[in-house]
XYZ file of C-alpha atoms in Angstrom:
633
model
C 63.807 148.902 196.808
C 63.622 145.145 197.331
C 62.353 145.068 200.669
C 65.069 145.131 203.495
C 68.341 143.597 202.930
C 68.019 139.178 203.086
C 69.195 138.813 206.311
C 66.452 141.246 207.350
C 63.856 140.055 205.770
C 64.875 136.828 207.242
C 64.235 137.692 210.401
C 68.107 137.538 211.102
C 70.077 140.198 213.045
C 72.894 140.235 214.779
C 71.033 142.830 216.763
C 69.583 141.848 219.672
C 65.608 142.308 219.997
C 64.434 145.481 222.170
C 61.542 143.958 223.254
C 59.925 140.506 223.746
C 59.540 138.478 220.829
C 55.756 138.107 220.433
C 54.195 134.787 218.915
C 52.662 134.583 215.754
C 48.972 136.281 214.819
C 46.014 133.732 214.382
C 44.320 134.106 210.911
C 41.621 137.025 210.342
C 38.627 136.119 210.961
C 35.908 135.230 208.248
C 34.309 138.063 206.822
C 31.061 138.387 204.844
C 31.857 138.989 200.763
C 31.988 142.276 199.871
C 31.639 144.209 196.875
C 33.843 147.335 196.603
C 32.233 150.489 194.863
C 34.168 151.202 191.755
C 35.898 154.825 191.492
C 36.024 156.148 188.411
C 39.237 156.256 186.655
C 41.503 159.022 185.072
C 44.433 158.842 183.573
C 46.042 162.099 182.271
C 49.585 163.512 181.562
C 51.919 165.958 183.123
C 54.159 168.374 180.578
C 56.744 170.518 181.684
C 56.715 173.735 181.337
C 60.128 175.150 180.750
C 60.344 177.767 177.468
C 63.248 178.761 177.999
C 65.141 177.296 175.057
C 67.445 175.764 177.680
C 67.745 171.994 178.996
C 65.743 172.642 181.749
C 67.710 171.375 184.013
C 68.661 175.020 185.988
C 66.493 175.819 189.002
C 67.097 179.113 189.874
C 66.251 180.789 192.803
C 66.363 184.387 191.878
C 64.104 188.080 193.383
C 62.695 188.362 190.207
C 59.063 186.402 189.250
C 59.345 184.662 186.382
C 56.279 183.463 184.005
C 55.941 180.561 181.127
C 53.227 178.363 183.812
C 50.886 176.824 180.935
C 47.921 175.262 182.265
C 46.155 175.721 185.304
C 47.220 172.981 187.368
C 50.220 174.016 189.022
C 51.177 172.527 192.220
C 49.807 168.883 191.184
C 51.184 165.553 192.549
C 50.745 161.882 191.430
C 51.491 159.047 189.850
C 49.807 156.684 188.056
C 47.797 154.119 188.943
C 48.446 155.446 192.389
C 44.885 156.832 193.214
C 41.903 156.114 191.028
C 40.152 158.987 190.837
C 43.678 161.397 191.151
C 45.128 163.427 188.450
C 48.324 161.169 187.397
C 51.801 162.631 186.097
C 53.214 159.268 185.418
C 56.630 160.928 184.206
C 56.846 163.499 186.917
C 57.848 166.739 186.040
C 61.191 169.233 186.497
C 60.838 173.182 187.424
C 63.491 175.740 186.236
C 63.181 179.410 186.979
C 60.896 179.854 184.358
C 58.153 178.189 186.326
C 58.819 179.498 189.700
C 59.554 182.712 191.154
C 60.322 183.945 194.656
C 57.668 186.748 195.853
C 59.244 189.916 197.081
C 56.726 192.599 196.595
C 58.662 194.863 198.741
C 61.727 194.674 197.083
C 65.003 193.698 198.353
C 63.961 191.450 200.938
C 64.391 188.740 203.034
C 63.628 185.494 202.227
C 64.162 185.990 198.835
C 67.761 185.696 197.780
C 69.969 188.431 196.908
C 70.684 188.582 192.908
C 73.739 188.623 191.337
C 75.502 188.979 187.763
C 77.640 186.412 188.152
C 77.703 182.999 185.931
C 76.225 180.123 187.159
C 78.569 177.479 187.271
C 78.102 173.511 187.366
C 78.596 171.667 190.812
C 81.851 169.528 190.090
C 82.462 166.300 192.578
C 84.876 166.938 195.268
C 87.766 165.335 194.658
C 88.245 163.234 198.207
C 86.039 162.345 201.359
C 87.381 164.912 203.575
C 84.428 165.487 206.127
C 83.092 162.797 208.557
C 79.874 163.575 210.357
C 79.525 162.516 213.507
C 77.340 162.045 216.546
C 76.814 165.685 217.972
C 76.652 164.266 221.501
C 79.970 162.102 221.306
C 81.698 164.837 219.857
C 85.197 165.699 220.772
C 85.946 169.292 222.622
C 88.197 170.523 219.519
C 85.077 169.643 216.959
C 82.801 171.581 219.274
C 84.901 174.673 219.567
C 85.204 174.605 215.909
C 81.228 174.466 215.426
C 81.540 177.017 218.002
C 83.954 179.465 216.070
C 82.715 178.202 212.691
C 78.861 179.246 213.212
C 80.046 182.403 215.496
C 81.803 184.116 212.394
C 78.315 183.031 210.511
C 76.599 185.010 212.169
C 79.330 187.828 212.374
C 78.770 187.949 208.332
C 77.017 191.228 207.538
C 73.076 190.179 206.970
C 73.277 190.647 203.531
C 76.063 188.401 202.512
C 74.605 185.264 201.149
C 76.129 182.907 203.643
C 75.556 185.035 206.275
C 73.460 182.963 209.471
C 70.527 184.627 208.354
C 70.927 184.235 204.538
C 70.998 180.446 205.409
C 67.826 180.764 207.555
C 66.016 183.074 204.694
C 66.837 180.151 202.396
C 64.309 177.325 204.036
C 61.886 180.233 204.639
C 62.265 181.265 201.338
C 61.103 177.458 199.721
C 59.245 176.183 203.152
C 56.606 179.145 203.556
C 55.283 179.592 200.853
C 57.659 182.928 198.865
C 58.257 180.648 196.405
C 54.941 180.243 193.736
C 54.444 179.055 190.086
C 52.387 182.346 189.544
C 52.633 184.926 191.802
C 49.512 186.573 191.315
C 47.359 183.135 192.301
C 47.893 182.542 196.408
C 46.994 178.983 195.147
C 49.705 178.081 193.767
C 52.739 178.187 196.403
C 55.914 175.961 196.090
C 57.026 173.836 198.530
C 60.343 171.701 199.140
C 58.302 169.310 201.126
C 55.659 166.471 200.731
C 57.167 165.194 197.612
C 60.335 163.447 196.068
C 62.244 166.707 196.555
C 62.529 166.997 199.972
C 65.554 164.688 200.642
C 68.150 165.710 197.760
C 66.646 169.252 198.459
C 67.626 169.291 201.985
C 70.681 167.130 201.274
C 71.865 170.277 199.072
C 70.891 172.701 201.504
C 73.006 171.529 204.546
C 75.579 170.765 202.450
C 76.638 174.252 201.282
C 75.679 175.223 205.090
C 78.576 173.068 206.090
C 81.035 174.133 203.557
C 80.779 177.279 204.416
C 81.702 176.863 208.011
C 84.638 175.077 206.773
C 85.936 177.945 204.709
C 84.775 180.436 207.696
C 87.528 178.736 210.105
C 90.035 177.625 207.484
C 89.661 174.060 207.374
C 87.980 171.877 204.594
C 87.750 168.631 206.968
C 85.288 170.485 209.338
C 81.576 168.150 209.354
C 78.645 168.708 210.319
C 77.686 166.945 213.843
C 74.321 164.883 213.828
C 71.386 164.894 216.410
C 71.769 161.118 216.385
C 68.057 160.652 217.562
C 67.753 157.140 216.334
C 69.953 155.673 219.102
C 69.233 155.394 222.379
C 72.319 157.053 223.344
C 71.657 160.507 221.543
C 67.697 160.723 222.064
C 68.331 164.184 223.969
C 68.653 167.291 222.523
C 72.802 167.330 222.408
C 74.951 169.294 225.177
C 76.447 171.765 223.049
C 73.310 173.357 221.623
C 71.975 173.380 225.271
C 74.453 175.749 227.691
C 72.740 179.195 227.015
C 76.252 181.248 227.955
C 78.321 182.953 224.897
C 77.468 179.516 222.761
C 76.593 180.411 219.403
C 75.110 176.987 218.944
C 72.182 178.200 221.792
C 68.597 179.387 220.458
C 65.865 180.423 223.119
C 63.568 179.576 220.897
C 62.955 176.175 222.219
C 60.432 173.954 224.626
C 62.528 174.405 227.648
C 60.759 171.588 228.795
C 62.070 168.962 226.647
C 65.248 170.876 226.734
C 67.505 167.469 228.539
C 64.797 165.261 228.255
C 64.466 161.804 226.553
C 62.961 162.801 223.323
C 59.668 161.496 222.187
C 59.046 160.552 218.548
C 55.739 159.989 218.813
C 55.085 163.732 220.836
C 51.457 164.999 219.734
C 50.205 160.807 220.716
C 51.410 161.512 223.951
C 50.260 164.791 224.413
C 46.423 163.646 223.270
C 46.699 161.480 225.493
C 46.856 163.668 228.525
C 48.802 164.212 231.394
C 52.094 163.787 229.348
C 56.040 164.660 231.217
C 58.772 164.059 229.414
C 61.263 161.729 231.267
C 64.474 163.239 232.333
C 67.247 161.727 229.610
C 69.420 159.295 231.876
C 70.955 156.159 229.631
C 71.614 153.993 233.087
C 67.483 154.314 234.264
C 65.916 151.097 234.540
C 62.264 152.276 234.607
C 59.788 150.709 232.961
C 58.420 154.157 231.664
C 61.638 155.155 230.480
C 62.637 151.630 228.509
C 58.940 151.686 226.834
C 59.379 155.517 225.827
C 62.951 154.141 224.237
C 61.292 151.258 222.597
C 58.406 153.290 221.019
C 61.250 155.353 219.383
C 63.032 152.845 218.168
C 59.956 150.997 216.653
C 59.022 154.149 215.382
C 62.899 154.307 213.487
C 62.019 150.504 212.412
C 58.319 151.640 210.833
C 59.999 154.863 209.054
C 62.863 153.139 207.489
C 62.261 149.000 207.226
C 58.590 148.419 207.210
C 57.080 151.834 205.575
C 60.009 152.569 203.698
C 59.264 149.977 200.779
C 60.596 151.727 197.642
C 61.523 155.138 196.493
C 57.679 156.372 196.670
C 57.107 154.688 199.796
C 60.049 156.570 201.656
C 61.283 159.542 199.497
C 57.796 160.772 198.538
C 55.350 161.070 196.127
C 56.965 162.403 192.588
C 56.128 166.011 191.867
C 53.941 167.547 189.236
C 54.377 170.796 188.305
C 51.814 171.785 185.971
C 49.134 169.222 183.756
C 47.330 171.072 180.693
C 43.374 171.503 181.597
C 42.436 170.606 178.091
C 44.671 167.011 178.307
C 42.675 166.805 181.553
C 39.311 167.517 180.382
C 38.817 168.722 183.891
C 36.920 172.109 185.493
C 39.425 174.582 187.212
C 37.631 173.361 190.000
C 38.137 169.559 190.175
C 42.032 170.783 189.723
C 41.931 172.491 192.501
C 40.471 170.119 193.932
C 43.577 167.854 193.648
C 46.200 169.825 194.645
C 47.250 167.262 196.419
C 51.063 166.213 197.920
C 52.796 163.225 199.657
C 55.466 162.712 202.039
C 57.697 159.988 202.432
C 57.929 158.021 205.595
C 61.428 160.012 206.014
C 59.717 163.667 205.774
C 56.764 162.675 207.886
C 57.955 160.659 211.021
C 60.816 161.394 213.177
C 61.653 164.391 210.784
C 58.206 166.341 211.589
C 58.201 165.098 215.581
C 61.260 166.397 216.404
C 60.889 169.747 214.921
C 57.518 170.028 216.843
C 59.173 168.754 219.971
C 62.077 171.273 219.830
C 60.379 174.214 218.968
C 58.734 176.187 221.880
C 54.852 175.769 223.351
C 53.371 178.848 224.801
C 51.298 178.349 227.826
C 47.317 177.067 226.950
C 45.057 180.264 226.213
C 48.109 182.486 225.943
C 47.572 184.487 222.445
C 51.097 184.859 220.317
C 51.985 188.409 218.954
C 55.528 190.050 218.179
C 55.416 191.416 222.057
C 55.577 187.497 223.021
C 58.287 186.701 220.779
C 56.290 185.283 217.532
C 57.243 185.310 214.175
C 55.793 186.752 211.481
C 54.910 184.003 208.949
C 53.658 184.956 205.461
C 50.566 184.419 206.070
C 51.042 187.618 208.163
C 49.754 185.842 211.298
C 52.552 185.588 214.161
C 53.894 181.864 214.994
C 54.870 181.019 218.613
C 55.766 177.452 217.827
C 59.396 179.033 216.870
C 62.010 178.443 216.109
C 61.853 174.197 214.665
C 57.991 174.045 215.299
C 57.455 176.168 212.440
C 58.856 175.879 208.951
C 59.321 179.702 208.216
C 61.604 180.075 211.001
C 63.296 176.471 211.451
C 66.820 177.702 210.157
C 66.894 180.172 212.649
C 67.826 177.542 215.132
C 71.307 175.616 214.941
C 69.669 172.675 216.300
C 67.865 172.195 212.753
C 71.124 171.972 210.371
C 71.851 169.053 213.058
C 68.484 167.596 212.793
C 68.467 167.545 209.138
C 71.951 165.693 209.317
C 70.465 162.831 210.802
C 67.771 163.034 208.494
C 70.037 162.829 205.645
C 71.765 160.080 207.470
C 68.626 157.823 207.300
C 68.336 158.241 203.697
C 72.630 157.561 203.545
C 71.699 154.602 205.196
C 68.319 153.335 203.579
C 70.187 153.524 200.313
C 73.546 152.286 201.485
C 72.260 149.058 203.935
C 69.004 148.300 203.502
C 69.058 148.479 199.653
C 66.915 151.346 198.963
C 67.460 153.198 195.851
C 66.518 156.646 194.143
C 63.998 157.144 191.408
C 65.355 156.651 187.596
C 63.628 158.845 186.233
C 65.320 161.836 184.055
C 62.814 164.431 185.657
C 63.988 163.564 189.163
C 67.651 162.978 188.326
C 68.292 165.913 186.360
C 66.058 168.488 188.863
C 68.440 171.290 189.871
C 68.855 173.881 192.238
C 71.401 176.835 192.568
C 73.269 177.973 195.924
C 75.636 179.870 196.684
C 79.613 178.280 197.693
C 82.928 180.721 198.744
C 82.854 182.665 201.397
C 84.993 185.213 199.988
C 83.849 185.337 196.861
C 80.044 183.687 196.638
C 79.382 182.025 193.289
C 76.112 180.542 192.683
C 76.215 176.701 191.724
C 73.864 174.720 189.637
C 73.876 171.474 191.424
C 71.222 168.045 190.161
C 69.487 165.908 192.207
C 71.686 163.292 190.210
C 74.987 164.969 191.955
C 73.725 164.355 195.617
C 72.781 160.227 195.390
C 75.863 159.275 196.892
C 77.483 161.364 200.003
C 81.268 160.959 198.800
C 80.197 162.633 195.199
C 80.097 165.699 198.293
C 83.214 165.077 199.996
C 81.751 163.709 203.297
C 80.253 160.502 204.775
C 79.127 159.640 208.391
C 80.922 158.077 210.681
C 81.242 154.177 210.568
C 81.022 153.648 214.401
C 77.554 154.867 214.540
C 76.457 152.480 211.578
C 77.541 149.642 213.750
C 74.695 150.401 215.904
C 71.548 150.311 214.911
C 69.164 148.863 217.286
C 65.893 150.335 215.198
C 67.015 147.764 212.547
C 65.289 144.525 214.523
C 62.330 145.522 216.517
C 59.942 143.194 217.821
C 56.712 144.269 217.339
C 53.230 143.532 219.534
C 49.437 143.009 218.869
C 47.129 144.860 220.101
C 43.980 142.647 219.659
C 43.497 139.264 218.935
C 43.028 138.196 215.326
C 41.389 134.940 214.177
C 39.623 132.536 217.139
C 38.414 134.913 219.516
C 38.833 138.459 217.265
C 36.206 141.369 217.930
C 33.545 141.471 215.404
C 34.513 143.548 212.186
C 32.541 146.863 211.496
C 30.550 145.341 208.953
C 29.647 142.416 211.601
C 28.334 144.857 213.982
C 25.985 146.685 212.124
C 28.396 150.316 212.149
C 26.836 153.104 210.211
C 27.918 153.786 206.548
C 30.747 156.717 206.838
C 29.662 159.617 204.886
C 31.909 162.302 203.098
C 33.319 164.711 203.870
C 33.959 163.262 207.509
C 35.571 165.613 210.049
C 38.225 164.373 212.663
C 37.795 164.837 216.289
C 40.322 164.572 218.467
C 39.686 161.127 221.143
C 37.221 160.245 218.451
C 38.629 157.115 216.032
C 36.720 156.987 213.076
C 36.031 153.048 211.369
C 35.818 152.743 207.888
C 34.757 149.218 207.201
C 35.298 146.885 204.218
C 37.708 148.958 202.575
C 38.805 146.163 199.745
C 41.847 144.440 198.900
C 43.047 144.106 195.727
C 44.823 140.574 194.905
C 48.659 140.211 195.358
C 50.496 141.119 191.727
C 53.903 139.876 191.545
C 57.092 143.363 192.326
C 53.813 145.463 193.385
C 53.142 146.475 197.380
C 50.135 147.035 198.347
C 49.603 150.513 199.426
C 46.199 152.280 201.379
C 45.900 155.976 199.967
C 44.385 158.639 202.198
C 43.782 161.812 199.594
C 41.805 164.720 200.041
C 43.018 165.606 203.347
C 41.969 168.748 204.259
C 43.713 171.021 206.889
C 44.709 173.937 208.675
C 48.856 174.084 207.785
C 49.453 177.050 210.175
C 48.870 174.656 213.293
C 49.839 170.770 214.852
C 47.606 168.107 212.551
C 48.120 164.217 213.209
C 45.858 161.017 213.308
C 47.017 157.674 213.154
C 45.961 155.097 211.034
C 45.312 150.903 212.099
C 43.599 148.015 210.531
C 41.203 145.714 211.637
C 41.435 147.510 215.367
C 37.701 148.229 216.795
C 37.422 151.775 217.650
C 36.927 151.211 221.246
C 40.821 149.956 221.336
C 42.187 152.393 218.878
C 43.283 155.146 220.862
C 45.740 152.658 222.026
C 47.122 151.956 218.910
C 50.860 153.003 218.039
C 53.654 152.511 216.272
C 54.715 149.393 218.566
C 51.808 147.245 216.945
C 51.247 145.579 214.112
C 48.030 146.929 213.049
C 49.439 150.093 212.869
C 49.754 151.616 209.376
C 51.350 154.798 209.897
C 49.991 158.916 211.025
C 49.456 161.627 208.816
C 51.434 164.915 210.122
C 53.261 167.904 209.386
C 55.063 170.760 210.421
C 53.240 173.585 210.658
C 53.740 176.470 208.169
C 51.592 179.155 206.072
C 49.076 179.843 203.937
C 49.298 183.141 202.431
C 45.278 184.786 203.265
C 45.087 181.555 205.269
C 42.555 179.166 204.775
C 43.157 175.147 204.272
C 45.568 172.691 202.227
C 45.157 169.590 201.045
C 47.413 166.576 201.388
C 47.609 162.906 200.845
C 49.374 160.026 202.035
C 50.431 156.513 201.185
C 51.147 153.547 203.593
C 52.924 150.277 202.608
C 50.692 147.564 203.885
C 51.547 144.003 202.629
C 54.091 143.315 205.827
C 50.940 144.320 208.232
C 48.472 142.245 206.289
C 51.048 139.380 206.623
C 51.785 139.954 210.580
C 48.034 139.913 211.093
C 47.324 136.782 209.174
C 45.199 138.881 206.308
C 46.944 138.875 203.257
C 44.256 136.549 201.243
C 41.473 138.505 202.583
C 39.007 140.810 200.390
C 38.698 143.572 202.457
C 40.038 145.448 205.984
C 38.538 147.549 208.272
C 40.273 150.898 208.572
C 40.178 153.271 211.579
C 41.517 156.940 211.781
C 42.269 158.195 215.292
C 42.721 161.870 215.269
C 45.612 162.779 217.686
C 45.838 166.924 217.358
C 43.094 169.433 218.418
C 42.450 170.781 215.011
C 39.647 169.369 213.074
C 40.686 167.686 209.769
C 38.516 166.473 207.008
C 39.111 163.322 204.354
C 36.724 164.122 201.662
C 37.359 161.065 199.860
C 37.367 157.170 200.750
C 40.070 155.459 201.536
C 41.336 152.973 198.867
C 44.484 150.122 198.781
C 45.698 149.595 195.407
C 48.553 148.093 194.234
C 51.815 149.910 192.905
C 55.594 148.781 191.765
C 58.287 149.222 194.423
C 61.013 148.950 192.146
């Protein structure tokens, strides 16, 4: 992606500001030289790992657990160049079903998909746009009652047909929770639709056979999927049709009643550490000041995600995925791999995507333990989860809301690549990943459908409606400082004598964390800047966030936020499992060349960065920070 579209970049909208333009920030301060400690370097290659004699472009998803895993690397994610000291797969790599395998040790099973003997056929464009999605809360009576009807006779399917409700839910718990491994017998090796360049065309696939088969369900192949249009002040609510609880097929009580028909908050866990948080009753007209901030946090939130974080494919689609690398092309111990099992989200995934299932899906009371008697789930790590139904990824398709959700999601990516020039990855091992579903109510055939089939919305028969496009206020957001930068800045880290940071270092919730003199490497001409977190080491079964700021003392950081310049971006996730529990590891990536600019920075040698843990849970960064430079095109 080249940046945001000219006008944009400009500074140009026809959009008017939601806030008060703020003037320009002095330069940075002078700052002592530095000299950055050198991280040694790997470079290694990815393979795939598909023996099948096919083109290894067929991802099946299938009950039985299929081997041909070489290597003991499975799960791997990088790129290189990205991370110095990472294991690299510069091509990326594809899976097929000879890689993965969906664990059903009792047999017969939900989540794993039901098998069949039928041929697997090629997904073949749709001939016409027929289906336009549109905003769930504008959305006529006759489209509701058809939702209505449609998802009714869903769930009126016996269990065991494969677009039966709960088919569709087993399908997300089936990739999202962990069922789905490269070798079943290592619990290391799980695979995951999420923190990588999958989880858009995935998800994109998913909903889309979702929504077909409503269509056939009712008779009628215009029917589209509504949107929770959460981006716009107008829909930041949870829409009125999923909320009346009386015969509506669209209800789940499986949500926080509390922010039930409330303004939604895309920046929830913040505002929960910081205290004494209750959500504002949604009313468009209100002309309180807490309500109008609340709105324009969101909507800077929507400008971070998909104009000033969202440089390039990596930046907002994720990190590419690596499924296996060959230890002796490595030259590395089994434990230094597993040491960097390590995956990336996008700014798409791991924004307004991960707040709002967190904010839908239901809080039990402080202290109050979660069992089956309480209505948790049963996640495959065999613990119960009370954060159900959207606050926990093995249950999330349980609740209509989410199909909704993820249509706005796959809006923002419709739009990224349609208006603010964003663009898809080239490479062959993207394009040609494949997945099958099944399509025909009546008589289900599975389809073999490429990543390369789902880049453009009409290849699918549907697009989103034009109205809402008009409308994007997210697009122009005036942002603020927080402190002063230049004449009269606080003294940097290094400046005021703060103690080296030593690894592993533990996040504390209220307790930012300074890293000082993290260095800058010079501008290179098509490369953005980007700061790498890695080796970030959690608990996936519960809430983890901190936000990340430069140059912000960490006296002022737990005021930081994504209204601010300094702000680079959080770290979070919905929660899931580990089978046998235990931690994950993740990593993240934040464009940082339009803060550096907006802070007066960009010829400077080094930043200080500060972590401000937002989320009870302790998490651990067992490696340094580090900004390197990588292509955005």
């Amino acid at each position: 992606m080249n940046g945001c579209m000219a006008s944009l970049c400009a500074g140009t909208s026809v959009l008017a500001p939601v806030a008060p333009v703020t003037s320009a920030p002095s330069a940075c301060p002078s700052k002592k030289a530095t000299v950055a400690t050198s991280r040694r370097s790997r470079s290694v290659s990815c393979r795939a790992t598909n023996n099948s004699g096919d083109d290894g472009l067929l991802w099946l998803p299938r009950r039985e657990v299929l081997s041909g895993l070489t290597g003991v690397a499975a799960g791997l994610v990088g790129y290189s160049g990205l991370a110095s000291a990472e294991v690299t797969c510069p091509k990326g790599d594809k899976v097929t079903d000879t890689v993965v395998g969906c664990t059903d040790p009792a047999g017969g099973k939900i989540p794993c998909p039901p098998t069949s003997t039928n041929r697997i056929i090629d997904f073949k464009p749709e001939s016409a746009v027929k289906r336009v999605r549109q905003p769930a809360h504008l959305l006529s009576r006759e489209n509701q009652e058809k939702y209505k009807e449609a998802l009714a006779k869903m769930k009126a399917l016996p269990k065991e047909h494969p677009l039966s409700f709960t088919e569709q839910a087993a399908i997300h718990e089936a990739y999202c929770d962990g069922h789905y491994r490269f070798d079943p017998t290592n619990k290391d090796r799980p695979f995951d639709v999420h923190f990588s360049w999958i989880f858009a065309p995935w998800h994109r696939m998913y909903i889309y056979f979702y929504e077909r088969a409503l269509g056939q369900l009712i008779g009628d192949d215009t029917f589209a999927l509504p949107f929770w249009n959460w981006d716009h002040p107008s829909g930041m609510v949870v829409p009125p049709i999923f909320r009346n609880a009386a015969a509506n097929p669209l209800y789940d009580p499986n949500r926080n009643l509390d922010n039930l028909d409330k303004l939604c908050d895309l920046d929830y866990l913040t505002s929960l550490a910081k205290g004494g948080f209750t959500p504002l009753p949604f009313d468009q007209n209100t002309q309180s000041p807490e309500y109008k901030e609340l709105v324009y946090n969101n909507l800077a939130i929507m400008h971070q995600q998909q104009i000033r974080g969202g440089k390039g494919a990596r930046a907002f689609l994720g990190e590419k995925f690596c499924t296996a690398a060959s230890e002796k092309a490595q030259g590395l111990t089994s434990s230094e791999l597993s040491a960097k099992k390590t995956k990336a989200q996008g700014t798409l995934e791991r924004m307004a995507h991960t707040t709002l299932h967190v904010w839908a899906g239901r809080r039990l009371p402080a202290g109050t333990t979660c069992n089956a008697a309480n209505g948790g789930v049963l996640g495959h790590d065999g613990s119960y989860k009370c954060s159900n139904d959207m606050g926990f990824l093995g249950s999330a398709g349980r609740d209509p809301l989410f199909y909704s959700h993820h249509a706005n999601v796959d809006r923002m990516w419709h739009i990224w690549s349609t208006k603010l020039g964003g663009h898809g990855f080239p490479d062959p091992e993207w394009l040609d990943t494949s997945f099958v579903f099944y399509d025909g109510i009546e008589n289900p055939q599975r389809v073999r459908i490429k990543f390369r089939d789902v880049l453009d919305a009409a290849n699918m028969g549907y697009t989103y409606d034009k109205e809402s496009e008009k409308d994007l206020p997210w697009i122009k957001v005036d942002l603020k400082t927080l402190v002063p930068h230049g004449k009269g800045a606080a003294p940097r880290a290094s400046e005021r004598a703060t103690a080296p940071v030593k690894y592993p270092i533990t996040l504390v919730k209220r307790t930012p964390v300074e890293v000082p003199d993290v260095a800058l490497p010079p501008t290179e001409p098509g490369k953005q800047r980007v700061l790498i977190l890695e080796g970030i080491v959690y608990d996936p079964a519960v809430n983890n966030k901190f936000d990340v700021a430069i140059n912000v003392p960490a006296d002022k950081a737990g005021k930081v936020g994504p209204t601010h310049v300094e702000y680079a971006g959080s770290f979070s996730i919905v929660p899931s499992s580990k089978e046998g529990g235990g931690t994950m590891e993740g990593k993240v990536a934040f464009c940082i060349d339009e803060m550096l600019k907006d802070t007066g920075c960009v010829g400077d040698k080094d930043v200080d960065i500060v972590l401000v843990p937002r989320t009870d849970v302790d998490i651990k960064l067992t490696v340094p920070p580090v900004v390197e430079n990588f292509v955005i095109d």
